């Protein structure tokens, strides 16, 4: 008997090489090569090129009937929003997230709601039917009508799907599924890719929506090859901070809607509850004024969100002071510190600077710049900022404070939550001002700092 051929494939990019190496030649990642059995050289599905007879010619875009993508509501408005207004028939949605974050709970709830009007199917390779039923009973959503199948082999689940004709299918999770065409173990690069590709095709031909659950690696990427993200129509991440009951779902890719939208849930005894007005949940409501904390108003998707930025400036014991960030880019912090030094006259040589964005929120927006700088300054001087102060605005390299989109809306949201003073870029406040709020409009970092002093 001949030995099975072995190759080493990268678990991140899928690049294969005949020899093991510490570093992948394809993507440069370290320690990602894993042993995989080599597939037979010819693809069993390859049947030669088709002749020209019976093939469809290309169509001009103007001649395509303009049918609006039919959308199904999942019954969870927060999830619908992130999907771009509901689930599109024929599309595949990948949901990634850490184990235990609530992916299975979220999808079971959505299926429970959907099952009232649509035919759904929940396929689980992780839990037994009894386990899922037990979980379903605990949820406040009625899941009794949800058909469940415990299956991992693609060859056995596809016939069920084809016979049952569901409109929405959940596969929990793609890493447990395997196809018998390949010899490699479930969860390996080739298995994940092949199973996902098959289901994506099935979704398109049958006009059903498919949810794939994917595990996330330590580094935060969806395990398996990156190609998984390219194959599907929508990639959602389900995240939450350890110890917090709030869960945030965001789209990182969406062919049928905007990315950057945010859905917020709270994990409760009875499953996930939607948080309809999440703008202030990430503020830590501290009783005492502490230095090093500033509040800014971000916009996540179409909603304003009040977020606390914390900074700690401390004398360093290292030759190269540390710049550590959680929730924002370290390079951006380095840039802001340089601007603060050069245009604010605040030297931070010999100081470690740590910045944390509270609640697991990410400062993807430059609107957070001003708050970061103020938090750093407050920690350095050990002077708390006024408790009722919000600040937002982008900082440029020349020390100017630039306006950000939707200034008025941000200010109104802050006013709603009891903030009384604001430092914002020029032109970002409405002409008539905002009732009950004192707004300082600044053009430069210097001006912003003098507002604080004065
Ligand atoms: P789960 O959906 O199994 O996570 P995933 O599929 O992402 O791995 O969620 C499991 C966690 O959720 C578990 O730690 C318990 C918690 N949970 C609740 O707090 N309330 C509930 O009603 C349910 C079903 C789960
Ligand atoms: Mg699960």
Coordinates of C-alpha atoms and ligand atoms in Angstrom, one line a residue:
X1 CA 0.0 0.0 0.0
X2 CA 1.4 3.4 -0.9
X3 CA 1.7 6.0 1.8
X4 CA -0.7 8.9 1.6
X5 CA 1.1 12.0 0.2
X6 CA 1.6 14.7 2.7
X7 CA 1.9 18.4 2.2
X8 CA 2.1 21.4 4.5
X9 CA -0.6 24.0 4.1
X10 CA -0.8 27.4 5.8
X11 CA -3.9 27.7 8.0
X12 CA -4.1 31.4 7.2
X13 CA -3.7 31.7 3.4
X14 CA -4.0 28.1 2.2
X15 CA -0.5 28.1 0.5
X16 CA 0.9 24.6 0.4
X17 CA 4.5 23.5 0.3
X18 CA 6.0 20.1 0.2
X19 CA 8.3 20.7 3.2
X20 CA 7.6 22.1 6.7
X21 CA 8.9 25.5 7.4
X22 CA 8.6 27.9 10.3
X23 CA 7.3 30.6 8.1
X24 CA 4.7 30.5 5.3
X25 CA 6.1 31.5 2.0
X26 CA 2.7 32.6 0.8
X27 CA 1.7 35.1 3.5
X28 CA 4.7 35.3 5.7
X29 CA 2.9 34.2 8.9
X30 CA 4.9 32.2 11.4
X31 CA 4.1 28.8 12.7
X32 CA 0.9 28.4 10.6
X33 CA 1.9 25.4 8.4
X34 CA 0.0 22.2 9.3
X35 CA 0.3 18.8 7.9
X36 CA -2.4 17.9 5.4
X37 CA -3.0 14.9 3.2
X38 CA -2.5 15.8 -0.4
X39 CA -5.6 15.5 -2.5
X40 CA -5.7 13.5 -5.7
X41 CA -4.2 15.6 -8.5
X42 CA -7.3 15.7 -10.6
X43 CA -10.5 17.2 -9.5
X44 CA -13.2 14.5 -9.7
X45 CA -15.8 17.1 -10.7
X46 CA -13.8 18.2 -13.7
X47 CA -15.6 16.9 -16.8
X48 CA -13.8 18.8 -19.6
X49 CA -14.8 22.1 -21.2
X50 CA -18.3 22.4 -22.4
X51 CA -19.0 22.9 -26.1
X52 CA -20.6 26.2 -27.1
X53 CA -24.1 24.7 -27.6
X54 CA -26.7 25.5 -25.0
X55 CA -24.5 28.0 -23.1
X56 CA -25.9 31.3 -21.9
X57 CA -24.6 34.4 -23.7
X58 CA -23.6 37.5 -21.6
X59 CA -26.4 40.0 -21.0
X60 CA -26.2 43.8 -21.0
X61 CA -26.9 45.2 -17.5
X62 CA -29.8 47.3 -18.8
X63 CA -31.6 44.2 -20.0
X64 CA -31.5 42.5 -16.6
X65 CA -34.9 42.6 -15.0
X66 CA -34.5 44.9 -12.0
X67 CA -35.7 42.8 -9.2
X68 CA -35.1 44.1 -5.7
X69 CA -33.3 41.6 -3.6
X70 CA -36.0 39.9 -1.6
X71 CA -35.2 40.3 2.1
X72 CA -36.4 38.2 5.0
X73 CA -36.7 39.8 8.4
X74 CA -34.9 37.7 11.1
X75 CA -37.2 39.2 13.7
X76 CA -34.2 40.7 15.4
X77 CA -34.0 44.3 14.3
X78 CA -30.4 44.7 15.5
X79 CA -29.4 41.7 13.3
X80 CA -31.4 42.9 10.3
X81 CA -29.7 46.3 10.5
X82 CA -26.3 44.8 10.4
X83 CA -27.3 42.6 7.5
X84 CA -28.3 45.8 5.6
X85 CA -32.1 45.5 6.2
X86 CA -32.7 41.8 6.4
X87 CA -31.5 38.5 5.1
X88 CA -31.1 38.3 1.3
X89 CA -32.3 35.1 -0.4
X90 CA -29.6 33.2 -2.0
X91 CA -26.9 34.8 0.1
X92 CA -24.4 33.3 2.5
X93 CA -23.6 34.9 5.8
X94 CA -20.6 33.9 7.8
X95 CA -20.8 34.7 11.6
X96 CA -17.5 34.6 13.4
X97 CA -16.8 35.0 17.1
X98 CA -15.1 33.5 20.1
X99 CA -16.4 30.3 21.6
X100 CA -19.2 31.0 24.1
X101 CA -20.0 34.4 22.9
X102 CA -23.5 33.5 21.8
X103 CA -23.4 32.6 18.1
X104 CA -25.5 29.5 18.5
X105 CA -27.9 31.3 20.8
X106 CA -28.3 34.2 18.4
X107 CA -29.0 32.0 15.4
X108 CA -31.4 29.7 17.3
X109 CA -33.3 32.8 18.3
X110 CA -33.4 34.1 14.8
X111 CA -34.6 30.7 13.5
X112 CA -37.2 30.6 16.2
X113 CA -38.6 34.0 15.0
X114 CA -38.2 33.1 11.3
X115 CA -39.9 29.7 11.7
X116 CA -43.2 31.4 12.3
X117 CA -43.4 32.4 8.7
X118 CA -40.6 30.6 6.8
X119 CA -39.2 27.2 6.4
X120 CA -35.9 27.0 8.3
X121 CA -33.4 24.3 9.1
X122 CA -30.8 24.3 11.8
X123 CA -27.9 22.0 11.3
X124 CA -25.5 21.5 14.2
X125 CA -22.3 19.6 14.2
X126 CA -21.4 20.9 17.6
X127 CA -24.3 20.0 19.8
X128 CA -26.8 17.1 19.9
X129 CA -30.4 17.6 19.1
X130 CA -31.2 17.2 22.8
X131 CA -28.7 19.9 23.8
X132 CA -30.2 22.3 21.3
X133 CA -33.7 21.6 22.4
X134 CA -32.7 22.2 26.0
X135 CA -31.2 25.5 25.1
X136 CA -34.3 26.4 23.0
X137 CA -36.5 25.8 26.0
X138 CA -34.5 28.4 28.0
X139 CA -34.9 31.1 25.4
X140 CA -37.8 33.5 25.6
X141 CA -38.3 33.0 21.9
X142 CA -40.5 30.1 20.9
X143 CA -38.2 27.6 19.1
X144 CA -40.5 24.6 19.1
X145 CA -41.1 24.8 15.4
X146 CA -37.4 24.9 14.4
X147 CA -36.3 21.7 12.7
X148 CA -32.9 20.6 13.9
X149 CA -30.4 18.2 12.3
X150 CA -27.3 17.0 14.1
X151 CA -24.9 16.2 11.2
X152 CA -21.4 16.9 10.1
X153 CA -21.0 15.1 6.8
X154 CA -21.8 17.3 3.8
X155 CA -22.9 14.3 1.8
X156 CA -25.6 13.6 4.3
X157 CA -26.8 17.1 5.0
X158 CA -27.1 18.3 1.3
X159 CA -29.8 15.6 0.4
X160 CA -31.8 16.7 3.5
X161 CA -31.6 20.3 2.5
X162 CA -32.6 19.4 -1.1
X163 CA -35.6 17.3 0.1
X164 CA -36.7 19.7 2.7
X165 CA -36.5 23.0 0.7
X166 CA -35.8 25.4 3.6
X167 CA -35.6 29.1 3.0
X168 CA -33.0 29.6 5.6
X169 CA -30.3 27.2 6.7
X170 CA -27.9 27.5 9.6
X171 CA -24.7 25.4 9.7
X172 CA -23.2 25.5 13.2
X173 CA -20.2 25.4 12.6
X174 CA -18.4 25.2 9.3
X175 CA -15.3 23.8 11.1
X176 CA -17.1 20.7 12.1
X177 CA -18.4 20.0 8.6
X178 CA -16.5 17.7 6.3
X179 CA -16.9 16.2 2.8
X180 CA -16.0 12.7 2.0
X181 CA -14.3 13.8 -1.2
X182 CA -11.3 14.9 0.8
X183 CA -9.2 12.9 3.2
X184 CA -8.2 15.7 5.4
X185 CA -9.7 16.2 8.9
X186 CA -12.7 18.4 9.5
X187 CA -11.6 22.0 10.2
X188 CA -8.6 21.8 7.9
X189 CA -8.1 24.4 5.3
X190 CA -9.3 22.3 2.4
X191 CA -12.3 20.9 4.2
X192 CA -13.6 24.3 5.3
X193 CA -13.1 25.7 1.9
X194 CA -14.7 22.8 0.0
X195 CA -17.8 22.6 2.3
X196 CA -18.3 26.4 2.3
X197 CA -18.0 26.5 -1.5
X198 CA -20.6 23.8 -1.8
X199 CA -23.1 25.5 0.4
X200 CA -22.5 28.9 -1.2
X201 CA -23.4 27.2 -4.6
X202 CA -26.4 25.5 -3.1
X203 CA -27.6 28.8 -1.6
X204 CA -27.4 30.5 -5.0
X205 CA -29.1 27.8 -7.0
X206 CA -31.9 27.1 -4.4
X207 CA -32.4 30.8 -3.5
X208 CA -32.1 30.1 0.2
X209 CA -30.2 32.1 2.7
X210 CA -27.4 30.3 4.5
X211 CA -25.8 31.2 7.9
X212 CA -22.3 29.7 8.5
X213 CA -20.9 29.8 12.0
X214 CA -17.1 30.1 12.1
X215 CA -14.7 30.0 14.9
X216 CA -12.3 32.7 15.5
X217 CA -8.6 32.2 16.2
X218 CA -6.6 33.8 19.0
X219 CA -5.5 36.5 16.5
X220 CA -9.1 37.4 15.8
X221 CA -9.3 36.0 12.2
X222 CA -11.9 33.5 11.3
X223 CA -10.1 30.2 11.4
X224 CA -9.6 28.4 8.2
X225 CA -8.3 30.1 5.1
X226 CA -9.0 33.7 4.3
X227 CA -10.8 32.5 1.2
X228 CA -13.8 31.7 3.4
X229 CA -14.2 35.5 3.8
X230 CA -14.0 36.0 0.0
X231 CA -16.5 33.3 -0.8
X232 CA -19.4 34.4 1.3
X233 CA -21.6 37.5 0.7
X234 CA -21.5 38.8 4.2
X235 CA -19.1 38.4 7.1
X236 CA -20.3 39.3 10.6
X237 CA -18.3 39.3 13.8
X238 CA -20.0 38.7 17.1
X239 CA -17.9 40.2 19.9
X240 CA -18.1 41.1 23.5
X241 CA -15.8 41.9 26.4
X242 CA -15.0 39.3 28.9
X243 CA -17.2 39.8 31.9
X244 CA -19.6 42.1 30.1
X245 CA -23.1 41.0 29.2
X246 CA -23.2 43.2 26.2
X247 CA -22.6 41.7 22.8
X248 CA -21.9 43.6 19.6
X249 CA -22.4 42.3 16.1
X250 CA -20.8 44.1 13.2
X251 CA -20.4 43.6 9.5
X252 CA -16.9 43.5 8.2
X253 CA -18.0 42.7 4.7
X254 CA -21.4 43.0 3.2
X255 CA -22.4 42.7 -0.5
X256 CA -25.9 43.8 0.3
X257 CA -25.5 46.7 2.7
X258 CA -23.1 49.0 4.5
X259 CA -20.3 47.8 6.7
X260 CA -19.7 49.6 10.0
X261 CA -23.3 49.1 11.2
X262 CA -23.5 47.8 14.7
X263 CA -26.1 45.7 16.4
X264 CA -26.1 45.5 20.2
X265 CA -27.5 42.7 22.4
X266 CA -27.4 41.9 26.0
X267 CA -27.0 38.2 27.1
X268 CA -29.7 37.4 29.7
X269 CA -31.1 34.3 31.3
X270 CA -33.5 33.9 28.4
X271 CA -31.1 34.4 25.6
X272 CA -30.1 37.6 23.8
X273 CA -32.1 40.7 24.2
X274 CA -31.8 43.6 21.8
X275 CA -30.5 46.8 23.1
X276 CA -32.4 49.4 21.0
X277 CA -30.7 52.5 22.3
X278 CA -27.2 51.6 23.0
X279 CA -25.6 55.0 22.8
X280 CA -24.5 55.2 26.4
X281 CA -23.9 51.6 27.5
X282 CA -20.2 51.8 27.1
X283 CA -19.7 54.7 29.5
X284 CA -18.4 53.6 32.8
X285 CA -20.5 55.4 35.4
X286 CA -17.8 56.3 37.8
X287 CA -18.7 58.1 40.9
X288 CA -15.4 59.8 41.5
X289 CA -13.6 62.1 39.1
X290 CA -10.4 60.4 38.0
X291 CA -7.6 61.8 35.8
X292 CA -7.1 60.1 32.4
X293 CA -10.6 59.7 31.2
X294 CA -12.3 61.5 28.4
X295 CA -15.7 60.9 26.7
X296 CA -16.1 61.2 22.9
X297 CA -19.0 60.6 20.6
X298 CA -18.4 58.1 17.9
X299 CA -20.6 57.1 15.1
X300 CA -21.0 53.4 14.6
X301 CA -22.9 52.8 11.4
X302 CA -25.8 55.1 11.5
X303 CA -25.9 55.8 15.3
X304 CA -24.0 57.9 17.6
X305 CA -22.2 56.2 20.5
X306 CA -20.8 57.7 23.6
X307 CA -17.5 56.1 24.4
X308 CA -15.0 56.6 27.2
X309 CA -11.3 56.8 26.4
X310 CA -8.9 56.1 29.2
X311 CA -5.2 56.9 29.3
X312 CA -2.4 56.3 31.7
X313 CA 0.9 58.1 31.5
X314 CA 3.6 56.8 33.7
X315 CA 7.4 57.3 34.0
X316 CA 9.1 54.6 32.0
X317 CA 11.8 52.3 33.1
X318 CA 12.7 51.4 29.5
X319 CA 15.0 53.0 27.0
X320 CA 12.1 53.1 24.5
X321 CA 8.9 54.3 26.3
X322 CA 6.0 52.1 25.6
X323 CA 2.9 53.1 23.6
X324 CA 0.3 50.5 24.3
X325 CA -3.3 50.7 22.9
X326 CA -6.4 48.6 23.3
X327 CA -9.2 49.5 20.9
X328 CA -7.2 51.9 18.7
X329 CA -4.2 51.8 16.4
X330 CA -0.9 52.2 18.1
X331 CA 0.5 54.1 15.2
X332 CA -2.3 56.6 15.4
X333 CA -1.5 57.1 19.1
X334 CA 2.2 57.7 18.3
X335 CA 1.1 60.3 15.7
X336 CA -1.2 62.0 18.2
X337 CA 1.5 62.1 20.8
X338 CA 3.8 63.8 18.3
X339 CA 1.2 66.4 17.5
X340 CA 0.6 66.9 21.2
X341 CA 4.3 67.5 21.7
X342 CA 4.9 69.7 18.7
X343 CA 1.7 71.8 18.7
X344 CA 0.6 71.5 22.3
X345 CA 4.1 71.8 23.9
X346 CA 3.6 68.7 26.0
X347 CA 6.7 66.5 26.0
X348 CA 6.1 62.8 26.7
X349 CA 9.7 61.7 26.4
X350 CA 10.5 59.2 29.1
X351 CA 6.8 58.4 29.7
X352 CA 5.0 55.2 29.0
X353 CA 1.5 55.9 27.5
X354 CA -1.3 53.4 27.7
X355 CA -4.7 54.0 26.0
X356 CA -7.8 51.9 26.4
X357 CA -11.2 52.4 24.8
X358 CA -13.7 51.2 27.3
X359 CA -16.2 48.5 26.6
X360 CA -14.4 46.7 23.8
X361 CA -15.3 49.4 21.4
X362 CA -12.8 50.2 18.6
X363 CA -11.9 53.7 17.7
X364 CA -12.0 53.3 13.9
X365 CA -13.0 56.9 13.5
X366 CA -10.6 59.8 13.5
X367 CA -13.3 61.7 15.5
X368 CA -11.8 60.1 18.6
X369 CA -8.4 61.9 18.3
X370 CA -9.3 64.9 20.4
X371 CA -10.6 62.8 23.3
X372 CA -7.4 60.6 23.2
X373 CA -5.2 63.6 23.5
X374 CA -7.3 65.1 26.3
X375 CA -7.2 61.8 28.2
X376 CA -3.4 61.6 27.9
X377 CA -3.0 65.1 29.0
X378 CA -5.3 64.7 31.9
X379 CA -3.4 61.6 33.1
X380 CA 0.0 63.4 32.7
X381 CA -1.2 66.4 34.7
X382 CA -3.2 64.3 37.1
X383 CA -6.1 66.6 36.6
X384 CA -9.5 65.1 35.9
X385 CA -11.5 66.5 33.0
X386 CA -14.9 68.0 33.8
X387 CA -17.3 65.1 34.3
X388 CA -19.9 66.6 31.9
X389 CA -17.4 67.2 29.1
X390 CA -17.4 65.5 25.7
X391 CA -14.9 66.1 23.0
X392 CA -14.5 64.9 19.4
X393 CA -12.6 66.0 16.4
X394 CA -9.9 64.9 14.1
X395 CA -6.3 66.1 14.7
X396 CA -4.1 66.9 11.7
X397 CA -0.3 66.8 11.7
X398 CA -0.2 70.6 11.6
X399 CA -2.1 70.8 14.9
X400 CA -5.4 71.7 13.3
X401 CA -8.7 70.3 14.6
X402 CA -10.8 69.2 11.6
X403 CA -14.5 68.8 11.5
X404 CA -16.1 65.4 11.4
X405 CA -19.4 64.3 9.8
X406 CA -22.7 64.6 11.7
X407 CA -21.4 67.0 14.4
X408 CA -24.8 68.2 15.3
X409 CA -26.2 64.7 15.8
X410 CA -23.3 63.7 18.0
X411 CA -23.8 66.8 20.2
X412 CA -27.5 66.2 20.5
X413 CA -26.8 62.6 21.7
X414 CA -24.3 63.8 24.3
X415 CA -26.8 66.5 25.5
X416 CA -29.4 63.8 25.8
X417 CA -27.2 62.0 28.2
X418 CA -26.6 65.0 30.4
X419 CA -23.3 66.3 29.1
X420 CA -23.1 70.1 29.5
X421 CA -19.9 71.1 27.8
X422 CA -18.3 70.1 24.6
X423 CA -15.1 70.8 22.7
X424 CA -15.6 70.3 19.0
X425 CA -14.1 71.4 15.7
X426 CA -15.2 74.6 14.2
X427 CA -18.4 74.3 12.1
X428 CA -19.4 71.1 13.8
X429 CA -22.0 72.7 16.0
X430 CA -25.4 74.0 14.8
X431 CA -25.7 77.8 14.4
X432 CA -28.3 78.1 17.1
X433 CA -26.2 76.0 19.5
X434 CA -27.8 73.2 21.6
X435 CA -30.0 73.9 24.5
X436 CA -28.3 73.3 27.9
X437 CA -24.9 72.8 26.3
X438 CA -21.9 75.0 26.3
X439 CA -20.0 74.4 23.1
X440 CA -16.4 75.5 22.5
X441 CA -15.6 75.4 18.8
X442 CA -11.9 75.2 18.2
X443 CA -9.7 75.4 15.1
X444 CA -6.4 74.1 16.6
X445 CA -5.1 71.9 19.3
X446 CA -3.7 75.0 21.1
X447 CA -7.2 76.5 21.2
X448 CA -8.6 73.2 22.6
X449 CA -6.0 73.2 25.4
X450 CA -6.6 76.8 26.3
X451 CA -10.4 76.1 26.6
X452 CA -9.5 73.5 29.2
X453 CA -7.2 75.9 31.0
X454 CA -9.5 78.9 30.9
Ligands
LIG1 P1 -23.4 29.9 22.7 O1 -24.5 30.5 21.9 O2 -23.4 28.5 23.0 O3 -22.0 30.4 22.2 P2 -21.3 30.0 20.8 O4 -22.2 29.3 20.0 O5 -20.8 31.4 20.3 O6 -20.1 29.2 21.3 O7 -23.5 30.7 24.1 C1 -23.1 30.2 25.2 C2 -23.0 31.2 26.4 O8 -24.2 32.0 26.5 C3 -22.9 30.4 27.6 O9 -21.7 30.8 28.3 C4 -24.1 30.7 28.4 C5 -24.6 31.9 27.8 N1 -26.1 31.9 27.8 C6 -26.9 32.7 28.6 O10 -26.3 33.5 29.4 N2 -28.2 32.7 28.5 C7 -28.9 31.9 27.7 O11 -30.1 31.9 27.6 C8 -28.1 31.0 26.8 C9 -28.8 30.1 25.9 C10 -26.8 31.1 26.9
LIG2 MG1 -22.0 27.3 19.4

